[in-house]
Short mmCIF file of C-alpha atoms and ligand atoms in Angstrom, two decimals:
data_model
loop_
_atom_site.label_atom_id
_atom_site.label_comp_id
_atom_site.label_asym_id
_atom_site.label_seq_id
_atom_site.Cartn_x
_atom_site.Cartn_y
_atom_site.Cartn_z
CA MET A 1138 119.58 74.21 240.26
CA TYR A 1139 117.41 71.16 239.42
CA ASN A 1140 116.28 71.16 243.03
CA ASP A 1141 115.28 74.84 242.82
CA ILE A 1142 113.25 74.07 239.71
CA PHE A 1143 111.59 71.10 241.40
CA GLU A 1144 110.77 73.12 244.54
CA ALA A 1145 109.20 75.86 242.41
CA ILE A 1146 107.11 73.27 240.53
CA LYS A 1147 106.07 71.73 243.85
CA SER A 1148 104.96 75.03 245.29
CA TYR A 1149 102.71 76.24 242.43
CA ASN A 1150 99.28 74.89 241.53
CA ASN A 1151 98.99 76.70 238.20
CA ILE A 1152 101.86 76.02 235.84
CA VAL A 1153 102.09 77.20 232.25
CA ILE A 1154 104.75 75.79 229.95
CA ALA A 1155 105.77 77.70 226.83
CA ARG A 1156 108.54 77.42 224.22
CA HIS A 1157 109.75 79.27 221.15
CA VAL A 1158 107.69 80.48 218.19
CA GLY A 1159 108.01 78.40 215.01
CA VAL A 1160 107.58 75.18 216.94
CA ASP A 1161 109.97 72.30 216.19
CA PRO A 1162 110.08 68.79 217.66
CA ASP A 1163 112.54 69.61 220.47
CA ALA A 1164 110.58 72.69 221.56
CA MET A 1165 107.31 70.74 221.51
CA ALA A 1166 108.77 67.59 223.12
CA SER A 1167 110.50 69.39 225.98
CA GLN A 1168 107.31 71.34 226.68
CA ILE A 1169 104.85 68.41 226.46
CA ALA A 1170 107.08 65.91 228.28
CA LEU A 1171 107.61 68.33 231.15
CA LYS A 1172 103.86 68.91 231.36
CA ASP A 1173 103.19 65.14 231.33
CA SER A 1174 105.84 64.50 233.97
CA ILE A 1175 104.45 67.21 236.28
CA LYS A 1176 100.92 65.83 235.83
CA LEU A 1177 102.14 62.28 236.50
CA THR A 1178 103.87 63.44 239.68
CA PHE A 1179 101.25 65.95 240.87
CA PRO A 1180 97.89 64.98 239.27
CA GLU A 1181 96.04 67.71 241.18
CA LYS A 1182 98.02 70.59 239.61
CA ASN A 1183 96.77 72.62 236.63
CA VAL A 1184 99.44 72.39 233.97
CA PHE A 1185 99.04 73.98 230.54
CA ALA A 1186 101.21 73.74 227.42
CA ILE A 1187 100.71 76.86 225.30
CA GLY A 1188 101.68 78.31 221.92
CA ASN A 1189 100.88 77.73 218.27
CA GLY A 1190 101.29 74.17 217.13
CA THR A 1191 101.17 72.22 213.92
CA VAL A 1192 99.33 68.98 213.17
CA LYS A 1193 102.67 67.48 212.14
CA PHE A 1194 103.66 67.23 215.81
CA ASN A 1195 100.37 65.91 217.17
CA PHE A 1196 102.15 62.60 217.74
CA ILE A 1197 104.16 64.30 220.49
CA GLY A 1198 101.09 65.69 222.24
CA HIS A 1199 98.48 68.42 222.25
CA LEU A 1200 98.56 72.05 223.27
CA ASP A 1201 96.01 73.62 225.60
CA LYS A 1202 93.77 76.03 223.72
CA GLY A 1203 91.17 78.52 224.90
CA VAL A 1204 92.34 78.76 228.52
CA ASP A 1205 91.45 82.11 230.14
CA PHE A 1206 94.62 82.75 232.11
CA ASP A 1207 93.18 86.04 233.43
CA GLN A 1208 91.02 83.90 235.71
CA LEU A 1209 94.08 82.21 237.25
CA ASN A 1210 96.33 83.64 239.94
CA ASP A 1211 99.80 82.66 241.10
CA ILE A 1212 101.06 81.21 237.84
CA LEU A 1213 104.49 79.63 237.46
CA LEU A 1214 105.74 80.04 233.88
CA ILE A 1215 108.28 77.56 232.53
CA VAL A 1216 109.90 78.29 229.18
CA THR A 1217 111.81 75.54 227.40
CA ASP A 1218 114.19 75.74 224.43
CA THR A 1219 114.13 79.56 224.11
CA PRO A 1220 117.04 81.93 224.81
CA ASP A 1221 115.28 85.29 224.51
CA LYS A 1222 111.96 86.71 225.60
CA LYS A 1223 110.85 88.01 222.22
CA ARG A 1224 110.81 84.45 220.83
CA VAL A 1225 108.62 82.95 223.55
CA ASP A 1226 105.29 81.82 222.04
CA MET A 1227 102.92 82.98 224.79
CA GLU A 1228 100.57 85.63 223.45
CA GLU A 1229 97.69 84.30 225.58
CA LEU A 1230 99.60 84.69 228.86
CA THR A 1231 99.93 88.23 230.21
CA HIS A 1232 100.72 87.63 233.86
CA TYR A 1233 102.72 85.17 235.95
CA GLU A 1234 104.41 85.29 239.34
CA LYS A 1235 107.61 83.35 238.86
CA SER A 1236 109.37 81.99 235.80
CA ILE A 1237 111.89 79.30 234.92
CA LYS A 1238 113.96 78.92 231.76
CA ILE A 1239 115.29 75.52 230.67
CA ASP A 1240 117.41 75.87 227.56
CA HIS A 1241 120.32 74.57 225.52
CA HIS A 1242 120.86 77.61 223.27
CA PRO A 1243 123.86 79.87 223.80
CA PHE A 1244 122.89 82.53 226.38
CA ILE A 1245 121.26 85.67 224.98
CA GLU A 1246 119.45 87.33 227.89
CA LYS A 1247 118.12 86.63 231.36
CA PHE A 1248 114.34 86.93 231.45
CA CYS A 1249 113.30 84.33 234.04
CA THR A 1250 113.59 84.12 237.82
CA ILE A 1251 115.46 80.80 237.63
CA GLU A 1252 117.47 79.97 234.51
CA TYR A 1253 118.99 76.59 233.78
CA ILE A 1254 121.03 76.78 230.58
CA ASN A 1255 123.43 74.15 229.33
CA ASP A 1256 124.51 74.73 225.76
CA LYS A 1257 126.62 71.57 225.84
CA ARG A 1258 123.48 69.43 225.85
CA SER A 1259 122.07 68.31 222.50
CA SER A 1260 118.55 69.49 223.11
CA ALA A 1261 116.13 70.93 225.62
CA SER A 1262 114.60 67.43 225.72
CA GLU A 1263 117.88 65.95 226.96
CA ILE A 1264 117.93 68.53 229.77
CA VAL A 1265 114.31 67.83 230.71
CA TYR A 1266 115.17 64.12 230.96
CA ASP A 1267 118.06 65.02 233.24
CA LEU A 1268 115.84 67.27 235.36
CA ILE A 1269 113.29 64.49 235.80
CA LYS A 1270 115.95 61.90 236.68
CA ASN A 1271 117.60 64.18 239.21
CA THR A 1272 114.44 65.17 241.07
CA ASP A 1273 111.29 63.44 242.31
CA LEU A 1274 109.52 64.12 239.02
CA LYS A 1275 108.10 60.93 237.53
CA ILE A 1276 108.63 59.52 234.07
CA ASN A 1277 107.17 56.69 231.99
CA LYS A 1278 107.58 55.17 228.55
CA GLU A 1279 105.36 57.77 226.81
CA ILE A 1280 107.27 60.69 228.32
CA CYS A 1281 110.55 59.05 227.28
CA GLU A 1282 109.28 58.64 223.73
CA GLU A 1283 108.31 62.32 223.58
CA LEU A 1284 111.77 63.32 224.79
CA PHE A 1285 113.44 60.85 222.43
CA ALA A 1286 111.66 62.56 219.50
CA GLY A 1287 113.12 65.92 220.60
CA ILE A 1288 116.62 64.50 220.97
CA VAL A 1289 116.53 62.68 217.63
CA ALA A 1290 115.30 65.79 215.81
CA ASP A 1291 117.85 68.18 217.32
CA THR A 1292 120.78 65.82 216.78
CA GLY A 1293 119.72 64.92 213.22
CA ARG A 1294 119.47 61.26 214.28
CA PHE A 1295 122.74 61.51 216.28
CA LEU A 1296 124.60 62.87 213.26
CA PHE A 1297 125.38 66.42 214.43
CA ASN A 1298 128.29 67.33 216.68
CA ASN A 1299 125.96 68.30 219.53
CA THR A 1300 125.61 64.54 220.14
CA THR A 1301 127.67 63.56 223.19
CA ASN A 1302 128.21 60.59 225.47
CA ASP A 1303 125.49 62.13 227.67
CA THR A 1304 123.09 61.95 224.74
CA PHE A 1305 123.86 58.27 224.14
CA ASN A 1306 123.63 57.55 227.88
CA VAL A 1307 120.19 59.13 228.05
CA VAL A 1308 119.02 57.15 225.04
CA ARG A 1309 120.55 53.92 226.38
CA GLU A 1310 118.60 54.42 229.62
CA MET A 1311 115.42 55.12 227.70
CA ILE A 1312 115.78 51.90 225.73
CA GLU A 1313 116.98 49.77 228.64
CA ASN A 1314 114.70 51.03 231.41
CA TYR A 1315 111.61 52.22 229.59
CA LYS A 1316 111.64 50.04 226.45
CA ILE A 1317 110.85 52.97 224.17
CA ASP A 1318 109.50 52.08 220.74
CA PHE A 1319 112.02 54.09 218.74
CA THR A 1320 110.81 52.76 215.37
CA ARG A 1321 107.41 54.31 216.05
CA VAL A 1322 109.03 57.64 216.90
CA TYR A 1323 111.17 57.56 213.75
CA ASN A 1324 108.11 56.81 211.62
CA ASN A 1325 106.25 59.75 213.09
CA LEU A 1326 109.21 62.09 212.68
CA TYR A 1327 110.28 61.13 209.19
CA LYS A 1328 107.18 59.90 207.35
CA ARG A 1329 106.46 62.40 204.56
CA PRO A 1330 103.70 62.92 202.01
CA LEU A 1331 104.79 62.47 198.40
CA SER A 1332 104.19 66.21 197.81
CA GLU A 1333 107.02 66.96 200.25
CA VAL A 1334 109.36 64.42 198.68
CA LYS A 1335 108.71 65.99 195.27
CA PHE A 1336 109.25 69.43 196.79
CA PHE A 1337 112.64 68.30 198.06
CA GLY A 1338 113.43 67.49 194.42
CA PHE A 1339 112.56 71.10 193.61
CA LEU A 1340 114.91 72.38 196.35
CA ALA A 1341 117.75 70.13 195.19
CA ASN A 1342 117.24 71.27 191.60
CA ASN A 1343 117.19 74.94 192.49
CA ILE A 1344 119.96 75.34 195.03
CA LEU A 1345 122.58 77.89 193.97
CA THR A 1346 126.05 78.31 195.44
CA THR A 1347 128.31 81.30 196.05
CA ASN A 1348 132.07 81.33 195.40
CA ASN A 1349 132.74 80.32 198.99
CA SER A 1350 130.34 77.39 199.28
CA VAL A 1351 127.19 78.99 200.61
CA GLY A 1352 124.18 77.18 199.17
CA TYR A 1353 120.90 79.07 198.98
CA ILE A 1354 117.40 78.50 197.70
CA LYS A 1355 114.81 81.26 197.52
CA VAL A 1356 111.32 79.82 197.67
CA SER A 1357 108.35 81.96 196.62
CA ASN A 1358 104.77 81.49 197.71
CA SER A 1359 103.87 80.29 194.23
CA ASP A 1360 106.58 77.58 194.50
CA LEU A 1361 104.93 76.42 197.74
CA LEU A 1362 101.47 76.46 196.18
CA SER A 1363 102.52 74.51 193.12
CA TYR A 1364 103.86 71.67 195.31
CA GLY A 1365 101.07 71.90 197.90
CA VAL A 1366 103.43 72.46 200.85
CA ASP A 1367 103.49 75.15 203.53
CA SER A 1368 106.09 77.77 204.38
CA ALA A 1369 107.56 75.65 207.21
CA THR A 1370 108.43 72.82 204.79
CA PRO A 1371 111.71 74.16 203.32
CA GLY A 1372 113.08 74.67 206.86
CA ASN A 1373 111.98 71.15 207.79
CA LEU A 1374 113.94 69.75 204.83
CA ILE A 1375 117.11 71.78 205.26
CA ASN A 1376 119.04 69.06 207.10
CA GLU A 1377 118.72 66.83 204.02
CA PHE A 1378 121.63 68.83 202.56
CA SER A 1379 123.91 68.05 205.52
CA ASN A 1380 126.24 65.75 203.63
CA THR A 1381 126.54 67.77 200.45
CA GLU A 1382 130.24 67.99 199.65
CA GLU A 1383 130.14 71.39 197.95
CA LEU A 1384 128.32 73.16 200.78
CA LEU A 1385 129.85 74.67 203.92
CA VAL A 1386 126.80 76.73 204.85
CA TRP A 1387 123.36 76.53 203.28
CA LEU A 1388 120.00 78.20 203.69
CA THR A 1389 116.41 78.22 202.59
CA ALA A 1390 114.64 81.59 202.34
CA THR A 1391 110.91 81.13 202.10
CA GLU A 1392 108.17 83.64 201.47
CA ASP A 1393 105.57 83.48 204.26
CA VAL A 1394 102.66 85.54 202.93
CA LYS A 1395 100.47 84.85 205.94
CA ASN A 1396 102.93 86.47 208.33
CA ASN A 1397 104.46 88.82 205.79
CA PHE A 1398 108.12 87.90 206.24
CA ILE A 1399 110.77 85.66 204.72
CA ARG A 1400 111.57 82.65 206.88
CA VAL A 1401 115.24 81.83 206.76
CA SER A 1402 116.77 78.58 208.01
CA VAL A 1403 120.55 78.23 207.93
CA ARG A 1404 122.83 75.26 208.62
CA SER A 1405 126.62 74.91 208.68
CA ARG A 1406 129.21 72.15 208.47
CA GLY A 1407 131.92 74.26 210.13
CA PRO A 1408 131.70 78.06 210.26
CA VAL A 1409 129.92 79.38 213.37
CA ILE A 1410 126.85 81.11 211.95
CA ASN A 1411 124.73 82.32 214.89
CA LYS A 1412 126.69 85.54 215.39
CA THR A 1413 126.21 86.44 211.72
CA LEU A 1414 122.50 85.66 212.02
CA GLU A 1415 122.26 87.88 215.09
CA LEU A 1416 123.49 90.76 212.92
CA HIS A 1417 120.46 90.07 210.71
CA SER A 1418 117.94 90.04 213.58
CA GLY A 1419 118.04 86.26 213.87
CA GLY A 1420 120.03 83.82 215.96
CA GLY A 1421 120.28 80.20 217.06
CA HIS A 1422 123.05 77.65 217.58
CA ALA A 1423 126.62 77.62 216.30
CA LEU A 1424 125.72 75.38 213.35
CA ALA A 1425 121.93 75.78 213.09
CA SER A 1426 120.30 79.18 213.03
CA GLY A 1427 117.41 81.13 211.59
CA ALA A 1428 115.96 84.58 211.00
CA LYS A 1429 112.84 86.36 209.86
CA LEU A 1430 113.68 88.87 207.15
CA LYS A 1431 111.52 91.44 205.40
CA THR A 1432 112.57 91.11 201.78
CA PHE A 1433 114.63 88.92 199.44
CA GLU A 1434 117.08 91.86 199.23
CA ASP A 1435 117.69 91.36 202.97
CA VAL A 1436 118.30 87.69 202.21
CA ASP A 1437 120.94 88.70 199.64
CA LEU A 1438 122.72 90.78 202.30
CA LEU A 1439 122.73 87.80 204.65
CA ILE A 1440 124.08 85.52 201.89
CA LYS A 1441 126.86 88.05 201.28
CA ASP A 1442 127.83 88.04 204.98
CA LEU A 1443 127.71 84.25 205.14
CA ASP A 1444 129.87 84.07 202.02
CA ASN A 1445 132.46 86.32 203.71
CA LEU A 1446 132.29 84.15 206.81
CA CYS A 1447 132.95 81.04 204.72
CA LYS A 1448 135.80 82.80 202.90
CA GLU A 1449 137.49 83.55 206.23
CA TYR A 1450 136.82 80.00 207.39
CA ILE A 1451 138.35 78.49 204.25
CA GLU A 1452 141.39 80.79 204.44
CA SER A 1453 142.01 80.02 208.12
CA SER A 1454 141.60 76.26 207.46
CA ASP A 1455 144.15 76.53 204.63
CA LYS A 1456 146.67 78.06 207.05
P1 AMP B 315 115.18 76.54 212.27
O1 AMP B 315 115.98 76.72 211.04
O2 AMP B 315 113.90 77.31 212.27
O3 AMP B 315 115.02 75.08 212.61
O4 AMP B 315 116.00 77.17 213.47
C1 AMP B 315 117.27 76.74 213.83
C2 AMP B 315 117.68 77.40 215.12
O5 AMP B 315 117.70 78.82 214.96
C3 AMP B 315 116.74 77.15 216.30
O6 AMP B 315 117.56 76.97 217.43
C4 AMP B 315 115.95 78.39 216.44
O7 AMP B 315 115.61 78.63 217.78
C5 AMP B 315 116.88 79.46 215.90
N1 AMP B 315 116.09 80.47 215.18
C6 AMP B 315 115.27 80.27 214.14
N2 AMP B 315 114.70 81.41 213.72
C7 AMP B 315 115.16 82.39 214.54
C8 AMP B 315 114.93 83.80 214.65
N3 AMP B 315 114.09 84.44 213.85
N4 AMP B 315 115.58 84.46 215.63
C9 AMP B 315 116.43 83.84 216.47
N5 AMP B 315 116.70 82.50 216.41
C10 AMP B 315 116.06 81.78 215.48
#
């Protein structure tokens, strides 16, 4: 499969790389690192990384803006870190000839010509590293540092159970062979303005719990404004609750007035949540999922379903 991907890359001069909406470090890192590796290997090719970004991730790289793809023919589209077509962030691209998916989410649907999916890998970044190492694609220290950022973010600094011996092997190679500056990457990933630290205090003070250990925090637009943070911030802070004894599953539900929906981020320490999220028009991984809901009443329905899920989980663990 890696060879098929490499051959497709080799045979196209115009390559567009996309990833999921609501960019996160793994989506951005897998996309940018693959672009940088293709450019390093084939400098003459046109390679574009598209989608909406955020200044927070500028340390990983920059997206290509204002490209008129209608002027380009024979485009190869590569989508990283995205299991379903509706979540691909590629409004500006309306036509392409061939497509490749590289993903670590549980399978949802086939929408690309070639699909490489491995949901046992920690991150799309880990797979992109593997792809590069198993083909003639080139890599350097900068590309490794981009991929390292994606791996660190998706494994919660190697804390989550998606971390495997493969993950540690990849990182060992990055340190040994490419001398990555992991302190620099950690600083970029985890440095926060004081407003965000204070906002975390607000989240911690306002989390409520259900009878069966679902923690939830509803964040209104005025809460965001009073702390000077944006609607992506609660989701970015959700992993901070990972070691909270009283919580089995927890979520932030944040009003996003710009897009007119409620952004929901959910995490779990045991119960498999993605199937429940799929019933609420969301999805994701077994222990890390999300959804976009219309109202806080919809959030209450989700909380109810997650509470039932936790109840069943607690009862089956007791047996
Ligand atoms: P987040 O809480 O935004 O970091 O998302 C956690 C995981 O859930 C990621 O793998 C996302 O791809 C997935 N996810 C987030 N929002 C949605 C959504 N609206 N629909 C499907 N999957 C989502």
